[in-house]
């Protein structure tokens, strides 16, 4: 009975408050950011990495039926890992590439997200041509995008610090709902 009581109270709190409306996971916050950046226009999205964060982000995009995505490029040092993700999400919008073969793909991307375990910079100001607006989001620790990339015009760089700022804002909003 206690478990049932707790479950019912949890459902009631969730339905009568906005406590669950503000995201706090890295993947959900990143989704919010790219959706805001895209302004619901079809974008080319490049994802560098194939781990938990990328998989989680793909699940959120899938749940949203890829509503603002024209193309997804999964870029990884290991094509087999990228192929596993492509097979898991079974949509024709996904292509896979190695990091060595992706300069043109990165140039065609509107948003580039890195989430790898690499301990070195994978992208810098020489990695992309600065033709149009690009948004880069570095979710890696240590960082995978050299901050010198901000020297290029039309480049906006976000990192985990920016994501955590949004997380803290959303946590405070949730706390207000409780009080």
mmCIF file of C-alpha atoms in Angstrom:
data_model
loop_
_atom_site.group_PDB
_atom_site.id
_atom_site.type_symbol
_atom_site.label_atom_id
_atom_site.label_comp_id
_atom_site.label_asym_id
_atom_site.label_seq_id
_atom_site.Cartn_x
_atom_site.Cartn_y
_atom_site.Cartn_z
ATOM 1 C CA UNK A 1 0.000 0.000 0.000
ATOM 2 C CA UNK A 2 2.810 2.414 0.801
ATOM 3 C CA UNK A 3 4.367 1.870 -2.629
ATOM 4 C CA UNK A 4 1.010 2.437 -4.339
ATOM 5 C CA UNK A 5 0.463 5.597 -2.284
ATOM 6 C CA UNK A 6 3.903 6.936 -3.234
ATOM 7 C CA UNK A 7 3.350 6.103 -6.901
ATOM 8 C CA UNK A 8 -0.040 7.845 -6.973
ATOM 9 C CA UNK A 9 1.369 10.927 -5.229
ATOM 10 C CA UNK A 10 4.247 11.065 -7.701
ATOM 11 C CA UNK A 11 1.814 10.936 -10.626
ATOM 12 C CA UNK A 12 -0.336 13.651 -9.083
ATOM 13 C CA UNK A 13 2.654 15.946 -8.480
ATOM 14 C CA UNK A 14 3.869 15.403 -12.040
ATOM 15 C CA UNK A 15 0.450 16.177 -13.535
ATOM 16 C CA UNK A 16 -0.360 19.201 -11.344
ATOM 17 C CA UNK A 17 3.028 20.936 -11.406
ATOM 18 C CA UNK A 18 5.700 21.843 -13.954
ATOM 19 C CA UNK A 19 8.346 19.878 -12.064
ATOM 20 C CA UNK A 20 9.042 17.538 -14.983
ATOM 21 C CA UNK A 21 8.803 20.166 -17.726
ATOM 22 C CA UNK A 22 12.342 21.511 -17.309
ATOM 23 C CA UNK A 23 15.041 19.100 -18.463
ATOM 24 C CA UNK A 24 18.181 18.394 -16.478
ATOM 25 C CA UNK A 25 19.950 15.581 -18.374
ATOM 26 C CA UNK A 26 22.786 16.518 -20.719
ATOM 27 C CA UNK A 27 21.057 14.873 -23.690
ATOM 28 C CA UNK A 28 17.711 16.563 -23.040
ATOM 29 C CA UNK A 29 19.313 19.953 -22.493
ATOM 30 C CA UNK A 30 21.308 19.519 -25.699
ATOM 31 C CA UNK A 31 18.116 18.598 -27.536
ATOM 32 C CA UNK A 32 16.478 21.785 -26.209
ATOM 33 C CA UNK A 33 19.476 23.804 -27.398
ATOM 34 C CA UNK A 34 19.559 22.374 -30.921
ATOM 35 C CA UNK A 35 15.790 22.686 -31.280
ATOM 36 C CA UNK A 36 16.059 26.326 -30.228
ATOM 37 C CA UNK A 37 18.975 26.948 -32.607
ATOM 38 C CA UNK A 38 17.177 25.259 -35.516
ATOM 39 C CA UNK A 39 14.060 27.339 -34.992
ATOM 40 C CA UNK A 40 12.180 24.285 -36.334
ATOM 41 C CA UNK A 41 13.928 24.496 -39.722
ATOM 42 C CA UNK A 42 15.396 21.349 -41.246
ATOM 43 C CA UNK A 43 19.056 21.174 -40.274
ATOM 44 C CA UNK A 44 22.074 19.027 -41.018
ATOM 45 C CA UNK A 45 23.340 17.642 -37.727
ATOM 46 C CA UNK A 46 26.734 16.007 -37.252
ATOM 47 C CA UNK A 47 27.358 13.904 -34.165
ATOM 48 C CA UNK A 48 30.985 13.107 -33.371
ATOM 49 C CA UNK A 49 31.088 10.015 -31.151
ATOM 50 C CA UNK A 50 28.888 6.985 -30.638
ATOM 51 C CA UNK A 51 28.610 6.597 -26.867
ATOM 52 C CA UNK A 52 25.859 7.018 -24.291
ATOM 53 C CA UNK A 53 25.268 10.746 -24.787
ATOM 54 C CA UNK A 54 24.972 10.448 -28.579
ATOM 55 C CA UNK A 55 22.702 7.396 -28.269
ATOM 56 C CA UNK A 56 20.515 9.176 -25.734
ATOM 57 C CA UNK A 57 20.292 12.267 -27.943
ATOM 58 C CA UNK A 58 19.294 10.083 -30.915
ATOM 59 C CA UNK A 59 16.548 8.487 -28.788
ATOM 60 C CA UNK A 60 15.165 11.928 -27.936
ATOM 61 C CA UNK A 61 15.294 12.984 -31.597
ATOM 62 C CA UNK A 62 13.552 9.741 -32.557
ATOM 63 C CA UNK A 63 10.821 10.382 -29.970
ATOM 64 C CA UNK A 64 10.311 13.794 -31.625
ATOM 65 C CA UNK A 65 10.172 12.017 -34.999
ATOM 66 C CA UNK A 66 13.280 13.932 -36.137
ATOM 67 C CA UNK A 67 10.917 16.867 -36.732
ATOM 68 C CA UNK A 68 13.578 19.494 -37.504
ATOM 69 C CA UNK A 69 16.331 17.237 -38.864
ATOM 70 C CA UNK A 70 17.161 16.971 -42.553
ATOM 71 C CA UNK A 71 20.266 14.800 -42.173
ATOM 72 C CA UNK A 72 22.258 13.211 -39.335
ATOM 73 C CA UNK A 73 25.927 12.374 -39.803
ATOM 74 C CA UNK A 74 27.471 10.094 -37.221
ATOM 75 C CA UNK A 75 31.227 10.558 -37.228
ATOM 76 C CA UNK A 76 33.427 8.195 -35.267
ATOM 77 C CA UNK A 77 36.961 6.837 -35.358
ATOM 78 C CA UNK A 78 35.401 3.358 -35.445
ATOM 79 C CA UNK A 79 32.906 2.821 -38.279
ATOM 80 C CA UNK A 80 31.535 -0.317 -36.639
ATOM 81 C CA UNK A 81 30.299 1.654 -33.609
ATOM 82 C CA UNK A 82 28.682 4.234 -35.867
ATOM 83 C CA UNK A 83 27.096 1.458 -37.938
ATOM 84 C CA UNK A 84 25.556 -0.033 -34.790
ATOM 85 C CA UNK A 85 23.854 3.296 -34.077
ATOM 86 C CA UNK A 86 22.652 3.617 -37.668
ATOM 87 C CA UNK A 87 21.178 0.118 -37.494
ATOM 88 C CA UNK A 88 19.579 0.792 -34.096
ATOM 89 C CA UNK A 89 17.758 3.918 -35.289
ATOM 90 C CA UNK A 90 16.807 2.624 -38.757
ATOM 91 C CA UNK A 91 16.131 5.861 -40.536
ATOM 92 C CA UNK A 92 17.438 6.927 -43.908
ATOM 93 C CA UNK A 93 18.486 10.316 -42.532
ATOM 94 C CA UNK A 94 21.618 8.819 -40.907
ATOM 95 C CA UNK A 95 24.967 8.478 -42.673
ATOM 96 C CA UNK A 96 28.225 7.360 -41.049
ATOM 97 C CA UNK A 97 31.780 8.584 -41.548
ATOM 98 C CA UNK A 98 35.214 8.313 -40.024
ATOM 99 C CA UNK A 99 36.768 11.415 -38.519
ATOM 100 C CA UNK A 100 39.448 11.380 -41.219
ATOM 101 C CA UNK A 101 36.860 11.551 -44.023
ATOM 102 C CA UNK A 102 34.490 14.162 -42.673
ATOM 103 C CA UNK A 103 35.789 17.671 -43.443
ATOM 104 C CA UNK A 104 33.255 18.216 -46.238
ATOM 105 C CA UNK A 105 30.486 16.772 -44.068
ATOM 106 C CA UNK A 106 31.369 19.152 -41.239
ATOM 107 C CA UNK A 107 31.305 22.068 -43.676
ATOM 108 C CA UNK A 108 27.759 21.117 -44.716
ATOM 109 C CA UNK A 109 26.573 20.770 -41.117
ATOM 110 C CA UNK A 110 24.543 23.423 -39.355
ATOM 111 C CA UNK A 111 25.201 21.985 -35.898
ATOM 112 C CA UNK A 112 28.127 19.811 -34.830
ATOM 113 C CA UNK A 113 28.071 18.004 -31.484
ATOM 114 C CA UNK A 114 31.077 16.204 -30.018
ATOM 115 C CA UNK A 115 30.752 13.658 -27.231
ATOM 116 C CA UNK A 116 33.764 11.383 -27.156
ATOM 117 C CA UNK A 117 36.295 10.068 -24.680
ATOM 118 C CA UNK A 118 39.219 11.384 -26.695
ATOM 119 C CA UNK A 119 41.776 13.265 -24.609
ATOM 120 C CA UNK A 120 42.730 15.619 -27.433
ATOM 121 C CA UNK A 121 41.105 18.266 -29.598
ATOM 122 C CA UNK A 122 39.341 16.705 -32.576
ATOM 123 C CA UNK A 123 38.195 19.986 -34.113
ATOM 124 C CA UNK A 124 39.883 23.365 -34.365
ATOM 125 C CA UNK A 125 39.676 26.429 -36.608
ATOM 126 C CA UNK A 126 41.380 24.488 -39.418
ATOM 127 C CA UNK A 127 38.786 21.684 -39.314
ATOM 128 C CA UNK A 128 35.997 23.576 -41.031
ATOM 129 C CA UNK A 129 35.638 26.239 -43.684
ATOM 130 C CA UNK A 130 33.937 29.274 -42.321
ATOM 131 C CA UNK A 131 31.265 29.703 -44.991
ATOM 132 C CA UNK A 132 28.028 30.040 -43.052
ATOM 133 C CA UNK A 133 26.717 30.053 -39.499
ATOM 134 C CA UNK A 134 27.719 27.010 -37.524
ATOM 135 C CA UNK A 135 26.913 25.974 -34.005
ATOM 136 C CA UNK A 136 29.288 23.655 -32.218
ATOM 137 C CA UNK A 137 28.431 21.901 -28.975
ATOM 138 C CA UNK A 138 31.248 20.178 -27.083
ATOM 139 C CA UNK A 139 29.891 17.662 -24.575
ATOM 140 C CA UNK A 140 33.258 15.991 -24.019
ATOM 141 C CA UNK A 141 35.542 15.927 -21.008
ATOM 142 C CA UNK A 142 38.263 16.798 -21.732
ATOM 143 C CA UNK A 143 37.054 19.141 -24.469
ATOM 144 C CA UNK A 144 37.202 17.941 -28.071
ATOM 145 C CA UNK A 145 36.784 21.335 -29.705
ATOM 146 C CA UNK A 146 39.683 23.741 -29.457
ATOM 147 C CA UNK A 147 38.403 27.108 -28.177
ATOM 148 C CA UNK A 148 40.392 28.760 -30.998
ATOM 149 C CA UNK A 149 37.495 27.829 -33.261
ATOM 150 C CA UNK A 150 35.688 30.869 -31.860
ATOM 151 C CA UNK A 151 38.211 33.002 -33.803
ATOM 152 C CA UNK A 152 36.227 32.166 -36.939
ATOM 153 C CA UNK A 153 33.375 34.448 -37.907
ATOM 154 C CA UNK A 154 29.862 32.974 -37.738
ATOM 155 C CA UNK A 155 30.838 30.275 -35.242
ATOM 156 C CA UNK A 156 29.041 29.852 -31.941
ATOM 157 C CA UNK A 157 30.601 27.398 -29.492
ATOM 158 C CA UNK A 158 28.756 25.859 -26.561
ATOM 159 C CA UNK A 159 30.230 23.452 -24.040
ATOM 160 C CA UNK A 160 29.294 21.594 -20.863
ATOM 161 C CA UNK A 161 29.551 24.826 -18.870
ATOM 162 C CA UNK A 162 26.715 26.310 -20.937
ATOM 163 C CA UNK A 163 24.674 23.125 -20.613
ATOM 164 C CA UNK A 164 25.233 23.073 -16.843
ATOM 165 C CA UNK A 165 24.094 26.700 -16.557
ATOM 166 C CA UNK A 166 20.783 25.674 -18.124
ATOM 167 C CA UNK A 167 20.638 22.633 -15.877
ATOM 168 C CA UNK A 168 21.043 24.836 -12.783
ATOM 169 C CA UNK A 169 18.317 27.203 -13.990
ATOM 170 C CA UNK A 170 15.986 24.249 -14.549
ATOM 171 C CA UNK A 171 16.818 22.743 -11.146
ATOM 172 C CA UNK A 172 15.945 26.051 -9.462
ATOM 173 C CA UNK A 173 12.690 26.107 -11.383
ATOM 174 C CA UNK A 174 11.916 22.590 -10.147
ATOM 175 C CA UNK A 175 12.737 23.608 -6.577
ATOM 176 C CA UNK A 176 10.245 26.472 -6.852
ATOM 177 C CA UNK A 177 7.577 23.982 -7.893
ATOM 178 C CA UNK A 178 8.190 21.973 -4.729
ATOM 179 C CA UNK A 179 7.967 24.979 -2.389
#
